[in-house]
Coordinates of C-alpha atoms in Angstrom, one line a residue:
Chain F
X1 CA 137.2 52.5 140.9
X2 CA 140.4 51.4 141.7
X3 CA 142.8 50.6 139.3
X4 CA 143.7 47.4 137.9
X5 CA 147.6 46.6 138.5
X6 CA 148.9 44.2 135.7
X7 CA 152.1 43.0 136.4
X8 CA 154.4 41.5 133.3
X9 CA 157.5 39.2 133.9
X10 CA 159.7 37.7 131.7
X11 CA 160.7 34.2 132.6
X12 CA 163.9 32.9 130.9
X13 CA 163.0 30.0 129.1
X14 CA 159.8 29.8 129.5
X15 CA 158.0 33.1 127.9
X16 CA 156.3 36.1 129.3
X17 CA 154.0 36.3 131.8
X18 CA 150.7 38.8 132.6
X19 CA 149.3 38.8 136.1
X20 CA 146.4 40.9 137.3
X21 CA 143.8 40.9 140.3
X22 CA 140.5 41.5 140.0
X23 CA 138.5 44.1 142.2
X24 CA 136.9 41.1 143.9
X25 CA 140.3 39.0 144.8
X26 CA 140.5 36.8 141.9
X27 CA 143.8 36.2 140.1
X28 CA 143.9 36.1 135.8
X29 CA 147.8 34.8 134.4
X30 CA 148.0 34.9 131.1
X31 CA 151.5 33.1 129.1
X32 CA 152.3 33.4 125.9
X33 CA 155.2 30.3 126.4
X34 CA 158.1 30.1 123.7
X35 CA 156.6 27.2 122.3
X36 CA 153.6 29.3 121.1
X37 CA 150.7 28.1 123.2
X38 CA 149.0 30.7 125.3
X39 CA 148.0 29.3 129.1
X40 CA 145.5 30.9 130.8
X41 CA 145.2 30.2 134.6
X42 CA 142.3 31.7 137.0
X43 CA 142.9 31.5 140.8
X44 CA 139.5 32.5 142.7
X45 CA 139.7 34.4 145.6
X46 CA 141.0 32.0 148.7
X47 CA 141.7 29.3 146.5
X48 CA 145.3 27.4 145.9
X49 CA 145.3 25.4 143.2
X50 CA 144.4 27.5 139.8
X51 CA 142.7 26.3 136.8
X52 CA 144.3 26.3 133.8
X53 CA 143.3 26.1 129.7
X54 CA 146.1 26.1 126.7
X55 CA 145.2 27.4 123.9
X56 CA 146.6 28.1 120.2
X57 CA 147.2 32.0 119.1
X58 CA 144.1 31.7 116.8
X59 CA 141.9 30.6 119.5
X60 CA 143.3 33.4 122.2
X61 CA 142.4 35.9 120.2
X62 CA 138.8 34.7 119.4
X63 CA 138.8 34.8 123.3
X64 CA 139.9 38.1 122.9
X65 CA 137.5 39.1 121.0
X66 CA 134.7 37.5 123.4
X67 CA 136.1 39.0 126.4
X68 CA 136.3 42.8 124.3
X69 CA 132.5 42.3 124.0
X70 CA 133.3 42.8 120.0
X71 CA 131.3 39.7 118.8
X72 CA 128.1 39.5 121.2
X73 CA 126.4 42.7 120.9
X74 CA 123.4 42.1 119.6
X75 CA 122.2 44.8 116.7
X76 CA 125.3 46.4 116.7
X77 CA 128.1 43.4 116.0
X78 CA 131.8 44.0 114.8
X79 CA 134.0 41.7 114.1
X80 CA 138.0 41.9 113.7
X81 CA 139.6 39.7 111.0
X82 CA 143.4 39.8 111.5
X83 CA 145.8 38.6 108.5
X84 CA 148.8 37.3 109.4
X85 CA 150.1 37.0 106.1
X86 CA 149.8 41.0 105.6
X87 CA 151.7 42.4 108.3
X88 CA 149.3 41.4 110.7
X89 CA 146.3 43.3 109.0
X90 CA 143.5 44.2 111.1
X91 CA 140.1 44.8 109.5
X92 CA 136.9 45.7 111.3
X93 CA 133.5 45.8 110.5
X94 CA 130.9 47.0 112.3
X95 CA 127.4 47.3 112.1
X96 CA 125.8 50.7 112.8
X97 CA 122.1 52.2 113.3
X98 CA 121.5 55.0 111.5
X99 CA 120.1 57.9 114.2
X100 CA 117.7 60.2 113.0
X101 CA 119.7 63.5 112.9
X102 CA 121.6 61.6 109.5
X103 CA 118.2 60.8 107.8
X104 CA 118.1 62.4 104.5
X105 CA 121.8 62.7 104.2
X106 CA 123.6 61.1 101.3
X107 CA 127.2 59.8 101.9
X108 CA 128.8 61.9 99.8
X109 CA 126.9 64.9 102.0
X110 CA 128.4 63.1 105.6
X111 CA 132.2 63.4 104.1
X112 CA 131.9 59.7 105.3
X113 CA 135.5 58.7 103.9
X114 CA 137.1 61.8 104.3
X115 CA 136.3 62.4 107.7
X116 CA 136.2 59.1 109.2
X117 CA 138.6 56.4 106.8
X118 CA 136.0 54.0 107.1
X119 CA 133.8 52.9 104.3
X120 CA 130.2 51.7 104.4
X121 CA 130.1 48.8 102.3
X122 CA 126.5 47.9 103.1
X123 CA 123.0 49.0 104.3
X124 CA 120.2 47.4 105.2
X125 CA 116.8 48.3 104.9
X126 CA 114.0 46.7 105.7
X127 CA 115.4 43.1 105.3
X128 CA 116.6 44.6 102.2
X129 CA 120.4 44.2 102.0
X130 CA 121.7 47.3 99.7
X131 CA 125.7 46.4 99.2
X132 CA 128.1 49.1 98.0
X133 CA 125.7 51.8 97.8
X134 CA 126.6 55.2 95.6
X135 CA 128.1 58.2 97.3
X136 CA 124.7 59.6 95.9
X137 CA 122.6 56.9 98.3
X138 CA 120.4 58.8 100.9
X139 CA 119.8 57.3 104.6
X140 CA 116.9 57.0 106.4
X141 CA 116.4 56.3 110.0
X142 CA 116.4 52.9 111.1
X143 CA 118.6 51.8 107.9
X144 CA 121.9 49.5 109.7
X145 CA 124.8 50.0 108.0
X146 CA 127.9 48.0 107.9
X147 CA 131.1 49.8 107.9
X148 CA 134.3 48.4 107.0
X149 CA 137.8 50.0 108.2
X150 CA 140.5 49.8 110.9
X151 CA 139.2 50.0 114.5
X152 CA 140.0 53.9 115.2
X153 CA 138.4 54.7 111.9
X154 CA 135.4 52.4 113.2
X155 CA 135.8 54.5 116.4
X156 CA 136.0 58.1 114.4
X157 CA 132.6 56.7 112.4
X158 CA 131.0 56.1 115.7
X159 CA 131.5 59.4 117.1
X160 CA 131.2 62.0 114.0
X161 CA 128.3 60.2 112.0
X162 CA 126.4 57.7 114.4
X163 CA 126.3 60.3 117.6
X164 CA 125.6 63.5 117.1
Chain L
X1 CA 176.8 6.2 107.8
X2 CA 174.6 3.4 108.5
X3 CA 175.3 3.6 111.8
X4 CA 174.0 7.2 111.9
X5 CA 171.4 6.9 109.7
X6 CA 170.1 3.9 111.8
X7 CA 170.2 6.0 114.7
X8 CA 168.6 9.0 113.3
X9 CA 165.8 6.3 112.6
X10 CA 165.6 5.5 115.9
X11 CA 165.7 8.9 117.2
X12 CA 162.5 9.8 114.9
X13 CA 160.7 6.8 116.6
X14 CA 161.9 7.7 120.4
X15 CA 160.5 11.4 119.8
X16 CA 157.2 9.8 118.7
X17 CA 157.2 8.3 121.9
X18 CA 158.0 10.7 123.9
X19 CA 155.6 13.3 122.6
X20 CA 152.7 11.0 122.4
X21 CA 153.4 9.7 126.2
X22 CA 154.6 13.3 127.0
X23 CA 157.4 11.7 128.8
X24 CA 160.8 13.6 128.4
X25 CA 162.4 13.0 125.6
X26 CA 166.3 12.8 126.7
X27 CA 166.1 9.6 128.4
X28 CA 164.8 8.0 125.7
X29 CA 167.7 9.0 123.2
X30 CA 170.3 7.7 125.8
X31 CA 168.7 4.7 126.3
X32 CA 168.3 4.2 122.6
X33 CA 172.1 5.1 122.1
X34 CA 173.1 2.3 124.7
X35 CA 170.6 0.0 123.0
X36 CA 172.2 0.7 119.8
X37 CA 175.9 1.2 120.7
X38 CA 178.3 -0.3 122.7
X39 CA 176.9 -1.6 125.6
X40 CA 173.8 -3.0 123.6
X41 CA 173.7 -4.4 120.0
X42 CA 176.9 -2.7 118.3
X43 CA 175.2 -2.0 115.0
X44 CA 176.5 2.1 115.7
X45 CA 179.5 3.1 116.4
X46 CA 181.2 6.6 117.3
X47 CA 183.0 7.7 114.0
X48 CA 184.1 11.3 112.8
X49 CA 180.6 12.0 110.9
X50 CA 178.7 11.4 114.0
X51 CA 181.0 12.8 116.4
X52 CA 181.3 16.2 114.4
X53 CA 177.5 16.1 114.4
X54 CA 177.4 15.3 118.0
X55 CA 179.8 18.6 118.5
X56 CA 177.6 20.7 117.0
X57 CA 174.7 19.8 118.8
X58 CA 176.9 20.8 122.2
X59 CA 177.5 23.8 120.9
X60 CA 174.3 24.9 119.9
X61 CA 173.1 23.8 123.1
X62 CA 175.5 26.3 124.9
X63 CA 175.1 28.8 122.4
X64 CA 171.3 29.0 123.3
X65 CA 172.0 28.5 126.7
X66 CA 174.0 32.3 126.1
X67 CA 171.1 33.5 124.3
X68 CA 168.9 33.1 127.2
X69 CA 171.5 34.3 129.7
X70 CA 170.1 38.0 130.7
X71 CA 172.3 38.9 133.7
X72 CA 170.4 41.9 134.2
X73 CA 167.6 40.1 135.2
X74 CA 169.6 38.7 138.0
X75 CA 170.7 41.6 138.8
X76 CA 167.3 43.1 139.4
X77 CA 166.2 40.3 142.0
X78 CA 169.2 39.4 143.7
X79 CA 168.0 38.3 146.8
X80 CA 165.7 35.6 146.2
X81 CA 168.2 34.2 143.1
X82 CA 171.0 33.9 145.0
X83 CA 169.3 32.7 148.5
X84 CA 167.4 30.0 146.4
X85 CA 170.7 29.4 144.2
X86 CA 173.2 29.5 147.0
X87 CA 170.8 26.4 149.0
X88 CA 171.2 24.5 145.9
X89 CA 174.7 24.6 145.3
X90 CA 175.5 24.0 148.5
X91 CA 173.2 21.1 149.4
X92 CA 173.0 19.3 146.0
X93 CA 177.0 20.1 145.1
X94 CA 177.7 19.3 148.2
X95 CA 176.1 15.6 148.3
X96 CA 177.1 14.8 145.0
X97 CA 180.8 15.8 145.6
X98 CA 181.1 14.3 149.4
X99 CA 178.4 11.3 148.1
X100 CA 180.7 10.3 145.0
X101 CA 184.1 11.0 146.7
X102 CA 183.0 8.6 150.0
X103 CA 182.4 6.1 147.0
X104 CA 185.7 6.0 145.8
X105 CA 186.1 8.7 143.2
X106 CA 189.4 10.5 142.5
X107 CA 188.9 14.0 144.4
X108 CA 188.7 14.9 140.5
X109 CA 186.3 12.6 139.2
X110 CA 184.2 13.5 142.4
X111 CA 184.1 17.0 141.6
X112 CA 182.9 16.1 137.8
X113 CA 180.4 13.8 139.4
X114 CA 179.2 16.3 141.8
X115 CA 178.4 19.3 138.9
X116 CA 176.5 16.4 136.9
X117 CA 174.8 15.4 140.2
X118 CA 174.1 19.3 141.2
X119 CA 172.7 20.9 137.6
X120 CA 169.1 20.4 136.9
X121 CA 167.6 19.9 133.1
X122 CA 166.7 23.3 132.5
X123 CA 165.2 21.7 129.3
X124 CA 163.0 18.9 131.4
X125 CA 161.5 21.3 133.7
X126 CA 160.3 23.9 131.8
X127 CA 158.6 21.6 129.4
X128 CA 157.3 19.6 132.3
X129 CA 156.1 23.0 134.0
X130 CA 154.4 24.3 131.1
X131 CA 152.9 20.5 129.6
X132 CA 151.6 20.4 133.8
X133 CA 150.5 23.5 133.7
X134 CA 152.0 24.9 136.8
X135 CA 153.0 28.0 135.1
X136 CA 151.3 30.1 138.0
X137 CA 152.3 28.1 140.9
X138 CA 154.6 30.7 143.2
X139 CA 157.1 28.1 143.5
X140 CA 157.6 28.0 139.3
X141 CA 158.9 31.6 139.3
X142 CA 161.7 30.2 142.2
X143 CA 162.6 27.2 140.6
X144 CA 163.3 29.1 136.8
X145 CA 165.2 31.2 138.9
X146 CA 167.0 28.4 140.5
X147 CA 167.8 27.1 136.9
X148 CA 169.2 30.3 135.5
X149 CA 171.6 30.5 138.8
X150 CA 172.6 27.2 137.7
X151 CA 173.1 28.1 134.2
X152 CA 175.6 30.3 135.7
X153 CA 177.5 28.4 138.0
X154 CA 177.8 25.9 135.0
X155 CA 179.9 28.6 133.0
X156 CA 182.3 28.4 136.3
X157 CA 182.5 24.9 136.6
X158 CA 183.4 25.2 132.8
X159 CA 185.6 28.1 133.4
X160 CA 187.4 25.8 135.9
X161 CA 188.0 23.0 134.2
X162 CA 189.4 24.1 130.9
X163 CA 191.3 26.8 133.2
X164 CA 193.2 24.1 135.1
X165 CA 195.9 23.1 132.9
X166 CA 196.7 26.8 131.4
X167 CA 198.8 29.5 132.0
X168 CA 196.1 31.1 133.9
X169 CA 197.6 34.6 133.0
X170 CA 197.7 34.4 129.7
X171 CA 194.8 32.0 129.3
X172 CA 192.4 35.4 130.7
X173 CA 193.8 37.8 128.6
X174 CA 193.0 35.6 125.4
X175 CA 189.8 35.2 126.7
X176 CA 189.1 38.8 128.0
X177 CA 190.3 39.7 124.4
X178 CA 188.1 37.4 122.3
X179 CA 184.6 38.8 125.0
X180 CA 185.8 42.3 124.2
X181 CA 185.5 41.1 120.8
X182 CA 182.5 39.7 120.4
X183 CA 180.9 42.8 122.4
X184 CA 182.5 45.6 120.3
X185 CA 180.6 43.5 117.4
X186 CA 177.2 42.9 118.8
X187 CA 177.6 46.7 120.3
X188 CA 179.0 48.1 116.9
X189 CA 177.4 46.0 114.2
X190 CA 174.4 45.9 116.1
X191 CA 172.1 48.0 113.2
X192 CA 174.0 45.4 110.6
X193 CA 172.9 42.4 112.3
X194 CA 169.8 42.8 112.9
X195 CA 168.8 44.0 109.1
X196 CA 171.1 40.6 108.5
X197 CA 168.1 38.8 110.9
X198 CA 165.3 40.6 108.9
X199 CA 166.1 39.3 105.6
X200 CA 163.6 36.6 104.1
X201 CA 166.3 34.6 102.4
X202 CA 168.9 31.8 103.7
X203 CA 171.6 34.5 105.2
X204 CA 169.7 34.6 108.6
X205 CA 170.5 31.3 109.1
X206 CA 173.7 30.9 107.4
X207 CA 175.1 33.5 109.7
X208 CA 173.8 32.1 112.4
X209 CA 175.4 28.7 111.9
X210 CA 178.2 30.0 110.7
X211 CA 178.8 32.6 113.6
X212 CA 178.5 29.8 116.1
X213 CA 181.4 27.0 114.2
X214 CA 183.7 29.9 113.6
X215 CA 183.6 31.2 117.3
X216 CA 184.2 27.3 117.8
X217 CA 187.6 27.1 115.7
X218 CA 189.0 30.2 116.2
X219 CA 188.9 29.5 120.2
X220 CA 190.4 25.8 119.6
X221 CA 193.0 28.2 117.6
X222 CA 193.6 30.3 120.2
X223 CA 193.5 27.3 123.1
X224 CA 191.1 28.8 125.0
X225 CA 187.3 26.6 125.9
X226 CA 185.0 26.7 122.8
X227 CA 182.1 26.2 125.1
X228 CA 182.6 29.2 127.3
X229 CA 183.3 31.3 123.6
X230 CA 180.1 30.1 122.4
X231 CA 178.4 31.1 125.9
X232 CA 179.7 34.3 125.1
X233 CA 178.5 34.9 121.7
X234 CA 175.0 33.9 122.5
X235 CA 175.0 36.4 125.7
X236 CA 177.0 38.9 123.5
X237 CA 174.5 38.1 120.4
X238 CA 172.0 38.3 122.9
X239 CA 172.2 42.1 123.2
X240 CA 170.7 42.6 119.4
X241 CA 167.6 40.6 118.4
X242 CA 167.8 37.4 120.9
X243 CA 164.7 36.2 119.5
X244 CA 165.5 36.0 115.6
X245 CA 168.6 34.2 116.8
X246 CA 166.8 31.8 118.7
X247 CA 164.6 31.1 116.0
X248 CA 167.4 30.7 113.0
X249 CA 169.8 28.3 115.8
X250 CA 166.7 26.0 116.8
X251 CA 166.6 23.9 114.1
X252 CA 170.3 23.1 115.0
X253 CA 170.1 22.6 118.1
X254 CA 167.1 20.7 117.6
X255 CA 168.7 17.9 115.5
X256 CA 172.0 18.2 116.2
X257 CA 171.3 18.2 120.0
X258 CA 169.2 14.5 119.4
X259 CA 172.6 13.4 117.9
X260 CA 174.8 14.7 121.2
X261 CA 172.4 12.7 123.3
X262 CA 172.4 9.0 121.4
X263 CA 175.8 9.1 120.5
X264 CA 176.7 9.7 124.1
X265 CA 174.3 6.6 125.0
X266 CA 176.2 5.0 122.3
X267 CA 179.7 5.3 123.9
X268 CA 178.6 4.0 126.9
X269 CA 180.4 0.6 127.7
X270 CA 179.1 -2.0 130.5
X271 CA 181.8 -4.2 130.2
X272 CA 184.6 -3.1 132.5
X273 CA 184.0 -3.1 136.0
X274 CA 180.7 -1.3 136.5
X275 CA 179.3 -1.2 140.2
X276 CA 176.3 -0.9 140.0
X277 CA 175.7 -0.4 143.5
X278 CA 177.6 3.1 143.5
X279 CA 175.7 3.9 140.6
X280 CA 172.5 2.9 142.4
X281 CA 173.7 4.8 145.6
X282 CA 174.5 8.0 143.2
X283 CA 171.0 8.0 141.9
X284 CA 168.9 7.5 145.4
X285 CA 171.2 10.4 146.8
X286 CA 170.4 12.8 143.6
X287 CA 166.6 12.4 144.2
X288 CA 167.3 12.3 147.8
X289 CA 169.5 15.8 147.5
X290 CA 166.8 17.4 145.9
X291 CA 164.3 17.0 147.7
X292 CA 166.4 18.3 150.9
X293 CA 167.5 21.4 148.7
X294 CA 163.5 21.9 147.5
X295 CA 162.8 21.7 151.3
X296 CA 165.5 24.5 152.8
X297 CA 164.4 26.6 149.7
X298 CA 160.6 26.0 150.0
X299 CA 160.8 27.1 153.4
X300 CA 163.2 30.3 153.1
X301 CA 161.6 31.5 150.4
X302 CA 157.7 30.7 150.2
X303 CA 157.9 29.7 154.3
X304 CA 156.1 26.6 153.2
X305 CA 157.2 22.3 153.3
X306 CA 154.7 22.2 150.8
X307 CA 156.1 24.5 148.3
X308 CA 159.7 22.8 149.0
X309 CA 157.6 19.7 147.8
X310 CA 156.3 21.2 145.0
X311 CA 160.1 22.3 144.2
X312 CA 161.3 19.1 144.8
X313 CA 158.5 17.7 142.3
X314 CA 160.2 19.6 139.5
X315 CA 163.6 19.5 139.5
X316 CA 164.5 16.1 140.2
X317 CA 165.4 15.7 136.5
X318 CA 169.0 15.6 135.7
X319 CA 169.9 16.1 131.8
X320 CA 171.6 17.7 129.2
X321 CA 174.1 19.9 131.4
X322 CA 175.4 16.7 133.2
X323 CA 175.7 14.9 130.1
X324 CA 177.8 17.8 128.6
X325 CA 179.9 17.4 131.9
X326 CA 180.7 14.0 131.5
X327 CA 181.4 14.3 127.4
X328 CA 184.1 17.4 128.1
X329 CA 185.9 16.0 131.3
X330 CA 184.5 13.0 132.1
X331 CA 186.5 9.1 132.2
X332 CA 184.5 6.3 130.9
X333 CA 183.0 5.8 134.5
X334 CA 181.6 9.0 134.9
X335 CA 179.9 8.8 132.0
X336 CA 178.4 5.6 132.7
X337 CA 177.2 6.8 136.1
X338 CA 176.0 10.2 134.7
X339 CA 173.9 8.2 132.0
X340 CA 172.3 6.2 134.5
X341 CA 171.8 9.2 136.8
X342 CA 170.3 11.2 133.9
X343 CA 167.8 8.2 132.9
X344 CA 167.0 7.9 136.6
X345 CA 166.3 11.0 137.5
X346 CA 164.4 12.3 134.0
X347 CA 162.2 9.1 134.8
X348 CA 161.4 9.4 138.4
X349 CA 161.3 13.6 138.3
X350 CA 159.0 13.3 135.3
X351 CA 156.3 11.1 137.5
X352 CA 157.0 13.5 140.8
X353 CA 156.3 16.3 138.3
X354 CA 153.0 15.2 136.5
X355 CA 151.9 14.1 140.2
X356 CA 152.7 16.3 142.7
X357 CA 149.3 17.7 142.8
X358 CA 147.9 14.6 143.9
X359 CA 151.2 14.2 146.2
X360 CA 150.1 17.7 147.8
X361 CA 147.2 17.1 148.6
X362 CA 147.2 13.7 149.5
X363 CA 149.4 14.9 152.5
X364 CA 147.1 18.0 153.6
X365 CA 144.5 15.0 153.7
X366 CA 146.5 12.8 155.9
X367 CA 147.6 15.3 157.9
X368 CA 144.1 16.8 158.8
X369 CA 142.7 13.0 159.1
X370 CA 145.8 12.5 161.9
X371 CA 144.5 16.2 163.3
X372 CA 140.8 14.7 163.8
X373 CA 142.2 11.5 165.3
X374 CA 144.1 12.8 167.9
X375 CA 141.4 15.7 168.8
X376 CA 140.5 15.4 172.7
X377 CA 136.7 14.9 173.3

């Protein structure tokens, strides 16, 4: 697979600008213009005049998280709420299914916190919805549970508890 | 003070306007001005208030102007800014200097009118490129270029002007002195400022302000150009945390700016001796110029009419530049012709810009349909 080459400029006056080229030809420019809008323009391969949509910083980021795949999987969602008003706070949660190999385990006996940073705030079983359950609360296979915490703790939790 | 606060009334109203017509906005304060002053009802007049307000909005306006000003970038694509810059100042200065001078300006006056005539709205055409969404056009990158080349032959022309009736000698050591000064402080302070910048409270913008009326003063102390100094501070401030000074200076330069443009249309006088037909010659030339420059750069640079078309399109709009031109050095005249040449061209460049599209490929149409028509059987 060949690399993609993003090129960033910054245009005096007008804001900075991200460029890439798809595998197939296409052309994706993104803006973020000093007057806070974000323009997006796609030129198709062999085309000349690119199409373009403006868009606030709220809804580029809820593009974002389209294009990331975050919102649209569909027994596994996570979504990222950002606050602005807190530094720029960035909170995933993410649903998990529980794999076999951590049936019987409680979550004080997975280290959950400790090892990953995240927290499971929820499980569900059987259309039952069990929210904060006790360090003391066992799994069972086939339970989802929803797991609050910054994206690389999400990450960590995927890796050491979900796949093992 | 009635006068002003009649105008600021007016000005509210006008940017209404132009923001629900996204048409630009400066032609509308200069017309309102004329409506208002002078040459229309008399109800404003010029007095010390509005004229100190009307300085400040100048100098914010350079002042940002030095805030954007990153020669480095220049520096790291040389060719294509000055081969694009270079067609323009020779083509457009060039018309507007031989243009206002075969007209019957002083060799003087025609140089004045020939700077206004040359130096595009930097302001007009990037809010015109972004609200037309041309952002990603090839020929945008060229034209920004273009503007910042002409950001920089304006500090010469300013250089120039206020240079002419100096010692020269002594007139570039004061100034070398007071750069040297302003960089030892943005280099030296530079950890100071910028934890000034962070703070939550009023000082941010108090030292802003402040930063840019005391440069102001102390150069009228020293006789050299307050414009140039305050250039200089915004490219010397420039070098710490350009962005947190844009943000703290744009609500002066926002106001204060409106003021510079209406009180200008407010001096303007129609009574003695105006001929209308230079003025009307003057404007026909400054769209005509520009669309030759557009043309020669288009085709150097892109290889294409089309894109010289497309530049064209965008940068017929003359604005705040010329209109500082003719405040600083110019006679009554030239700032009668440069606020008709500003109205003109805003007006016309903001129609060639929102439709150039259509202009494009309205052409490639004709031209193919003239293609078919002459095929041989």
């Amino acid at each position: 697979m060949s690399a993609m080459s993003l090129r960033s400029l910054n245009l005096p006056g007008v804001g900075t600008k991200y460029e890439f080229q798809t595998d197939k030809g296409d052309t994706v420019a993104i803006f973020f213009t000093k007057t806070g809008t974000i323009q997006m323009y796609t030129l198709q391969k062999g085309c000349h005049t690119p199409s373009a949509a403006e868009m606030t910083p709220v809804e580029a980021r809820r593009l974002g998280n389209i294009l990331t795949g975050a919102i649209i999987e569909a027994d596994q969602e996570s979504v990222e709420i950002a606050f602005s008003a807190l530094a720029d706070l960035r909170v995933t949660i993410h649903s998990f299914l529980i794999p076999k190999t951590v049936s019987g385990k409680t979550i004080e006996d997975l280290q959950i916190r400790a090892k990953t940073g995240a927290t499971v705030i929820a499980v569900c079983r059987n259309d039952m919805n069990i929210v904060n359950p006790a360090p003391s609360f066992v799994f069972e296979a086939g339970d989802t549970a929803l797991v609050i915490g910054e994206s690389d703790q999400i990450k960590m939790f995927e890796r050491q508890i979900t796949v093992d | 003070m009635e006068g002003f606060i009649i105008a600021l009334f007016v000005c509210l109203v006008l940017a209404l306007i132009s923001k629900y017509l996204s048409i630009p906005a400066i032609p509308l304060y200069i017309l309102g001005g004329i409506l208002l002053g002078k040459a229309g009802l008399g109800i404003v007049h010029l007095d010390d208030v509005s004229h100190f307000f009307s300085e400040i909005g100048l100098l914010f306006l350079l002042f940002f102007m030095g805030l954007e000003l990153k020669l480095e970038r220049i520096v790291a694509n040389p060719t294509k800014v000055l081969t694009a810059g270079l067609i323009g100042l020779t083509v457009d200065m060039g018309i507007g200097f031989t243009g206002a001078y075969l007209l019957g300006f002083s060799l003087m006056e025609a140089f004045i009118v020939g700077a206004a005539f040359y130096i595009t709205s930097t302001a007009i055409v990037v809010t015109s490129l972004i609200e037309n969404r041309k952002l990603m056009f090839k020929e945008t990158e060229t034209i920004i270029w273009v503007t910042v080349f002409e950001d920089i032959i304006l500090i010469i022309i300013l250089a120039l002007l206020s240079a002419s009736d100096q010692i020269l000698l002594l007139f570039f050591v004061k100034i070398a002195l007071a750069l040297a000064f302003m960089y030892a402080i943005s280099f030296y302070g530079k950890e100071f400022l910028i934890s000034v910048l962070d703070r939550e409270d009023e000082l941010p913008i108090l030292f802003t302000f402040a930063a840019v009326l005391v440069t102001a003063s102390f150069s009228l102390y020293l006789g050299i150009p307050e414009t140039l100094m305050v250039i200089a501070l915004g490219a010397a401030l420039a070098t710490t945390d350009p962005d947190a000074f844009e943000q703290h200076a744009r609500p002066f330069k926002d106001v204060f700016l409106v003021m510079f443009f209406v009180f200008f249309g407010v001096t303007i006088d129609f009574s003695g001796g105006i001929n209308w037909s230079i003025i009307a010659i003057i404007c026909a030339l400054a769209v005509l110029s520009k669309l030759i420059s557009g043309m020669i750069i288009g085709l150097v640079i892109h290889n294409s009419a089309m894109s010289g078309l497309e530049i064209w399109a965008n940068m017929i709009s003359r604005g705040e530049f010329s209109i500082a031109l003719a405040v600083l050095y110019g006679s009554p005249l030239i700032a009668t012709t440069v606020a008709v040449l500003v109205i003109v061209t805003a007006i016309v460049g903001s129609f060639t810009a929102k439709y150039s599209t259509r202009l494009r490929s309205g052409i490639i149409h004709y031209g193919r349909k003239k293609a078919l028509m002459h095929r041989p059987n």
